[in-house]
Tab-separated table of C-alpha atoms in Angstrom:
chain	number	residue	atom	x	y	z
Z	1	UNK	CA	86.892	75.567	49.287
Z	2	UNK	CA	89.152	74.747	46.404
Z	3	UNK	CA	92.033	72.366	47.139
Z	4	UNK	CA	95.435	73.712	46.189
Z	5	UNK	CA	98.608	75.419	47.302
Z	6	UNK	CA	97.870	77.945	50.043
Z	7	UNK	CA	94.146	77.127	50.104
Z	8	UNK	CA	92.304	75.845	53.188
Z	9	UNK	CA	89.820	73.115	52.495
Z	10	UNK	CA	86.535	72.500	54.248
Z	11	UNK	CA	88.039	69.270	55.576
Z	12	UNK	CA	90.920	71.208	57.192
Z	13	UNK	CA	88.489	73.561	58.926
Z	14	UNK	CA	86.468	70.642	60.313
Z	15	UNK	CA	89.617	68.893	61.545
Z	16	UNK	CA	90.796	72.023	63.319
Z	17	UNK	CA	87.397	72.608	64.946
Z	18	UNK	CA	87.222	69.004	66.109
Z	19	UNK	CA	90.705	69.179	67.583
Z	20	UNK	CA	89.843	72.378	69.428
Z	21	UNK	CA	86.670	70.857	70.837
Z	22	UNK	CA	88.563	67.766	71.965
Z	23	UNK	CA	91.198	69.898	73.674
Z	24	UNK	CA	88.565	71.981	75.425
Z	25	UNK	CA	86.849	68.809	76.602
Z	26	UNK	CA	90.065	67.396	77.991
Z	27	UNK	CA	90.873	70.615	79.864
Z	28	UNK	CA	87.402	70.978	81.309
Z	29	UNK	CA	85.353	74.151	81.938
Z	30	UNK	CA	87.549	75.279	84.822
Z	31	UNK	CA	90.716	74.782	82.816
Z	32	UNK	CA	89.324	76.760	79.888
Z	33	UNK	CA	88.421	79.633	82.205
Z	34	UNK	CA	91.892	79.551	83.724
Z	35	UNK	CA	93.524	79.507	80.297
Z	36	UNK	CA	91.425	82.473	79.219
Z	37	UNK	CA	92.268	84.379	82.415
Z	38	UNK	CA	95.975	83.723	81.957
Z	39	UNK	CA	95.810	84.834	78.339
Z	40	UNK	CA	94.076	88.084	79.285
Z	41	UNK	CA	96.224	88.853	82.360
Z	42	UNK	CA	98.304	92.034	81.972
Z	43	UNK	CA	102.045	91.509	81.641
Z	44	UNK	CA	104.218	92.000	84.697
Z	45	UNK	CA	107.838	93.032	85.087
Z	46	UNK	CA	110.446	93.205	87.826
Z	47	UNK	CA	111.452	96.873	87.976
Z	48	UNK	CA	114.804	97.715	89.554
Z	49	UNK	CA	115.468	101.261	90.754
Z	50	UNK	CA	117.477	103.094	93.374
Z	51	UNK	CA	114.955	104.792	95.628
Z	52	UNK	CA	116.247	107.181	98.274
Z	53	UNK	CA	119.684	105.614	98.028
Z	54	UNK	CA	118.451	102.018	98.340
Z	55	UNK	CA	118.336	99.474	95.534
Z	56	UNK	CA	114.848	97.981	95.172
Z	57	UNK	CA	113.225	95.464	92.857
Z	58	UNK	CA	109.438	95.431	92.583
Z	59	UNK	CA	107.235	93.022	90.639
Z	60	UNK	CA	104.612	95.193	88.962
Z	61	UNK	CA	101.793	95.208	86.478
Z	62	UNK	CA	103.433	97.078	83.596
Z	63	UNK	CA	100.602	99.631	83.693
Z	64	UNK	CA	101.544	100.776	87.223
Z	65	UNK	CA	102.521	104.427	87.484
Z	66	UNK	CA	105.650	105.448	89.317
Z	67	UNK	CA	103.395	107.190	91.855
Z	68	UNK	CA	101.484	104.009	92.657
Z	69	UNK	CA	104.687	101.968	92.744
Z	70	UNK	CA	106.087	104.335	95.364
Z	71	UNK	CA	102.931	104.614	97.449
Z	72	UNK	CA	101.301	101.199	97.161
Z	73	UNK	CA	104.280	98.887	96.694
Z	74	UNK	CA	107.173	100.637	98.455
Z	75	UNK	CA	104.932	102.304	101.093
Z	76	UNK	CA	106.532	105.721	100.550
Z	77	UNK	CA	103.324	107.613	101.164
Z	78	UNK	CA	104.964	111.024	101.525
Z	79	UNK	CA	104.480	111.483	97.794
Z	80	UNK	CA	100.837	112.482	97.416
Z	81	UNK	CA	98.215	111.619	94.838
Z	82	UNK	CA	96.407	114.859	94.117
Z	83	UNK	CA	94.701	115.206	90.751
Z	84	UNK	CA	96.332	112.080	89.224
Z	85	UNK	CA	96.399	114.005	85.924
Z	86	UNK	CA	99.696	115.903	86.193
Z	87	UNK	CA	97.995	119.221	86.900
Z	88	UNK	CA	98.716	119.890	90.595
Z	89	UNK	CA	102.306	118.797	91.256
Z	90	UNK	CA	101.530	117.026	94.555
Z	91	UNK	CA	103.200	113.865	93.250
Z	92	UNK	CA	106.476	115.542	92.216
Z	93	UNK	CA	109.600	113.446	92.801
Z	94	UNK	CA	113.177	113.804	91.590
Z	95	UNK	CA	114.430	111.260	89.042
Z	96	UNK	CA	118.093	111.373	88.090
Z	97	UNK	CA	118.219	114.957	89.312
Z	98	UNK	CA	115.166	116.168	87.384
Z	99	UNK	CA	111.697	116.732	88.815
Z	100	UNK	CA	108.772	114.866	87.288
Z	101	UNK	CA	105.096	114.281	87.975
Z	102	UNK	CA	105.164	110.651	89.078
Z	103	UNK	CA	101.485	110.162	88.214
Z	104	UNK	CA	102.206	110.683	84.506
Z	105	UNK	CA	104.950	108.098	84.051
Z	106	UNK	CA	105.044	104.316	84.264
Z	107	UNK	CA	107.333	102.655	86.774
Z	108	UNK	CA	108.772	100.347	84.095
Z	109	UNK	CA	110.106	103.408	82.281
Z	110	UNK	CA	112.475	104.036	85.184
Z	111	UNK	CA	114.409	100.793	85.223
Z	112	UNK	CA	117.836	101.604	86.682
Z	113	UNK	CA	116.936	105.221	87.516
Z	114	UNK	CA	117.637	106.994	90.793
Z	115	UNK	CA	114.455	108.258	92.443
Z	116	UNK	CA	114.328	110.670	95.366
Z	117	UNK	CA	111.090	111.255	97.264
Z	118	UNK	CA	110.417	113.577	100.189
Z	119	UNK	CA	111.476	110.764	102.537
Z	120	UNK	CA	114.908	110.715	100.899
Z	121	UNK	CA	115.625	114.435	101.225
Z	122	UNK	CA	115.912	114.582	104.982
Z	123	UNK	CA	114.744	113.190	108.306
Z	124	UNK	CA	113.003	114.804	111.292
Z	125	UNK	CA	116.375	114.762	113.049
Z	126	UNK	CA	118.303	116.136	110.085
Z	127	UNK	CA	116.139	118.206	107.762
Z	128	UNK	CA	117.157	119.121	104.241
Z	129	UNK	CA	117.836	122.902	104.060
Z	130	UNK	CA	114.697	123.334	101.950
Z	131	UNK	CA	112.587	121.458	104.471
Z	132	UNK	CA	113.987	123.593	107.283
Z	133	UNK	CA	113.286	126.765	105.303
Z	134	UNK	CA	109.672	125.701	104.658
Z	135	UNK	CA	109.236	125.237	108.412
Z	136	UNK	CA	110.843	128.588	109.209
Z	137	UNK	CA	108.761	130.526	106.659
Z	138	UNK	CA	105.474	128.642	107.149
Z	139	UNK	CA	105.633	127.374	103.569
Z	140	UNK	CA	102.698	125.066	104.125
Z	141	UNK	CA	99.246	125.085	105.710
Z	142	UNK	CA	97.297	121.847	105.234
Z	143	UNK	CA	100.555	120.217	104.107
Z	144	UNK	CA	99.089	117.992	101.402
Z	145	UNK	CA	101.005	119.618	98.549
Z	146	UNK	CA	104.152	120.199	100.619
Z	147	UNK	CA	106.149	117.070	99.663
Z	148	UNK	CA	105.743	117.879	95.979
Z	149	UNK	CA	106.453	121.568	96.608
Z	150	UNK	CA	109.712	120.786	98.424
Z	151	UNK	CA	110.922	118.228	95.868
Z	152	UNK	CA	110.133	120.677	93.089
Z	153	UNK	CA	111.815	123.567	94.925
Z	154	UNK	CA	115.026	121.573	95.399
Z	155	UNK	CA	115.096	120.652	91.710
Z	156	UNK	CA	114.253	124.203	90.591
Z	157	UNK	CA	117.375	125.615	92.198
Z	158	UNK	CA	119.452	122.954	90.448
Z	159	UNK	CA	117.771	123.794	87.118
Z	160	UNK	CA	118.728	127.437	87.480
Z	161	UNK	CA	122.301	126.584	88.489
Z	162	UNK	CA	122.541	124.283	85.464
Z	163	UNK	CA	121.562	127.173	83.161
Z	164	UNK	CA	118.288	125.649	81.968
Z	165	UNK	CA	116.125	128.591	80.769
Z	166	UNK	CA	112.484	129.169	81.627
Z	167	UNK	CA	109.754	131.299	80.070
Z	168	UNK	CA	110.956	134.374	81.955
Z	169	UNK	CA	114.693	133.961	81.346
Z	170	UNK	CA	115.877	137.298	79.975
Z	171	UNK	CA	118.844	136.061	77.940
Z	172	UNK	CA	118.867	132.407	76.938
Z	173	UNK	CA	122.492	132.643	75.760
Z	174	UNK	CA	123.682	133.736	79.198
Z	175	UNK	CA	121.318	131.479	81.104
Z	176	UNK	CA	118.868	132.262	83.899
Z	177	UNK	CA	119.732	134.318	86.960
Z	178	UNK	CA	118.925	133.080	90.448
Z	179	UNK	CA	116.017	135.437	91.034
Z	180	UNK	CA	112.661	135.176	92.775
Z	181	UNK	CA	110.969	135.757	89.406
Z	182	UNK	CA	112.699	132.700	87.949
Z	183	UNK	CA	111.824	130.581	90.956
Z	184	UNK	CA	108.181	131.611	90.987
Z	185	UNK	CA	107.803	130.912	87.270
Z	186	UNK	CA	109.306	127.454	87.578
Z	187	UNK	CA	107.137	126.580	90.582
Z	188	UNK	CA	103.920	127.501	88.774
Z	189	UNK	CA	103.098	123.834	88.142
Z	190	UNK	CA	102.883	123.119	91.867
Z	191	UNK	CA	99.472	124.170	93.138
Z	192	UNK	CA	98.869	125.155	96.773
Z	193	UNK	CA	95.138	125.357	97.418
Z	194	UNK	CA	95.846	127.077	100.761
Z	195	UNK	CA	97.693	129.879	98.965
Z	196	UNK	CA	101.065	129.763	100.754
Z	197	UNK	CA	102.908	130.856	97.610
Z	198	UNK	CA	104.696	133.889	99.100
Z	199	UNK	CA	105.919	131.811	102.030
Z	200	UNK	CA	107.192	129.129	99.642
Z	201	UNK	CA	109.009	131.768	97.589
Z	202	UNK	CA	110.599	133.174	100.746
Z	203	UNK	CA	111.799	129.719	101.781
Z	204	UNK	CA	113.334	129.126	98.362
Z	205	UNK	CA	114.967	132.556	98.343
Z	206	UNK	CA	116.573	131.813	101.703
Z	207	UNK	CA	118.050	128.510	100.498
Z	208	UNK	CA	119.209	130.124	97.249
Z	209	UNK	CA	120.756	133.070	99.094
Z	210	UNK	CA	118.646	135.570	97.186
Z	211	UNK	CA	118.019	138.943	98.784
Z	212	UNK	CA	114.889	140.971	98.405
Z	213	UNK	CA	111.145	140.645	98.828
Z	214	UNK	CA	110.027	137.186	97.691
Z	215	UNK	CA	106.387	138.280	97.758
């Protein structure tokens, strides 16, 4: 190569190669493997959240979903992994008052957020009104989708009260009415393979104070 400003000479290349070989020799085969493993290791982060009213800090691979952080690291296994593609709603949790599919979001995106899972809504001794209504109206069969259904149902009623429109809202300017039609539309992302939809709608109608046939 031509010597000059900004140019790399053949001598420079040989010096660099020799230095690299010497360094590799001094580290040894095991050290080189370790260095390569450390260089390729995914980054980690300490994620701090408030989960069910309790402050937690979890050291995570930054690729960890919120669902896996809850289930595998915090042992909150009430939240279920269904399709793992955001299509069934079994993993629904409430984050800062809004429902989300926890399988579609990374835990590191929720630094400082407040997360509520099915375990945080109520206890066997003191059920949340929605949980009690699901029991009363047989809003579940196999129960696998139920945690996501209940979390979503709780958030749906808050969405309607907040005036957030849906596809079936008649007048966006006035906001949605608390009707069974609104509730059923908003719950359409939560799949129940057992088909307990009418029972779920009846449970929601009871909590919302809506009269009429939920079916």
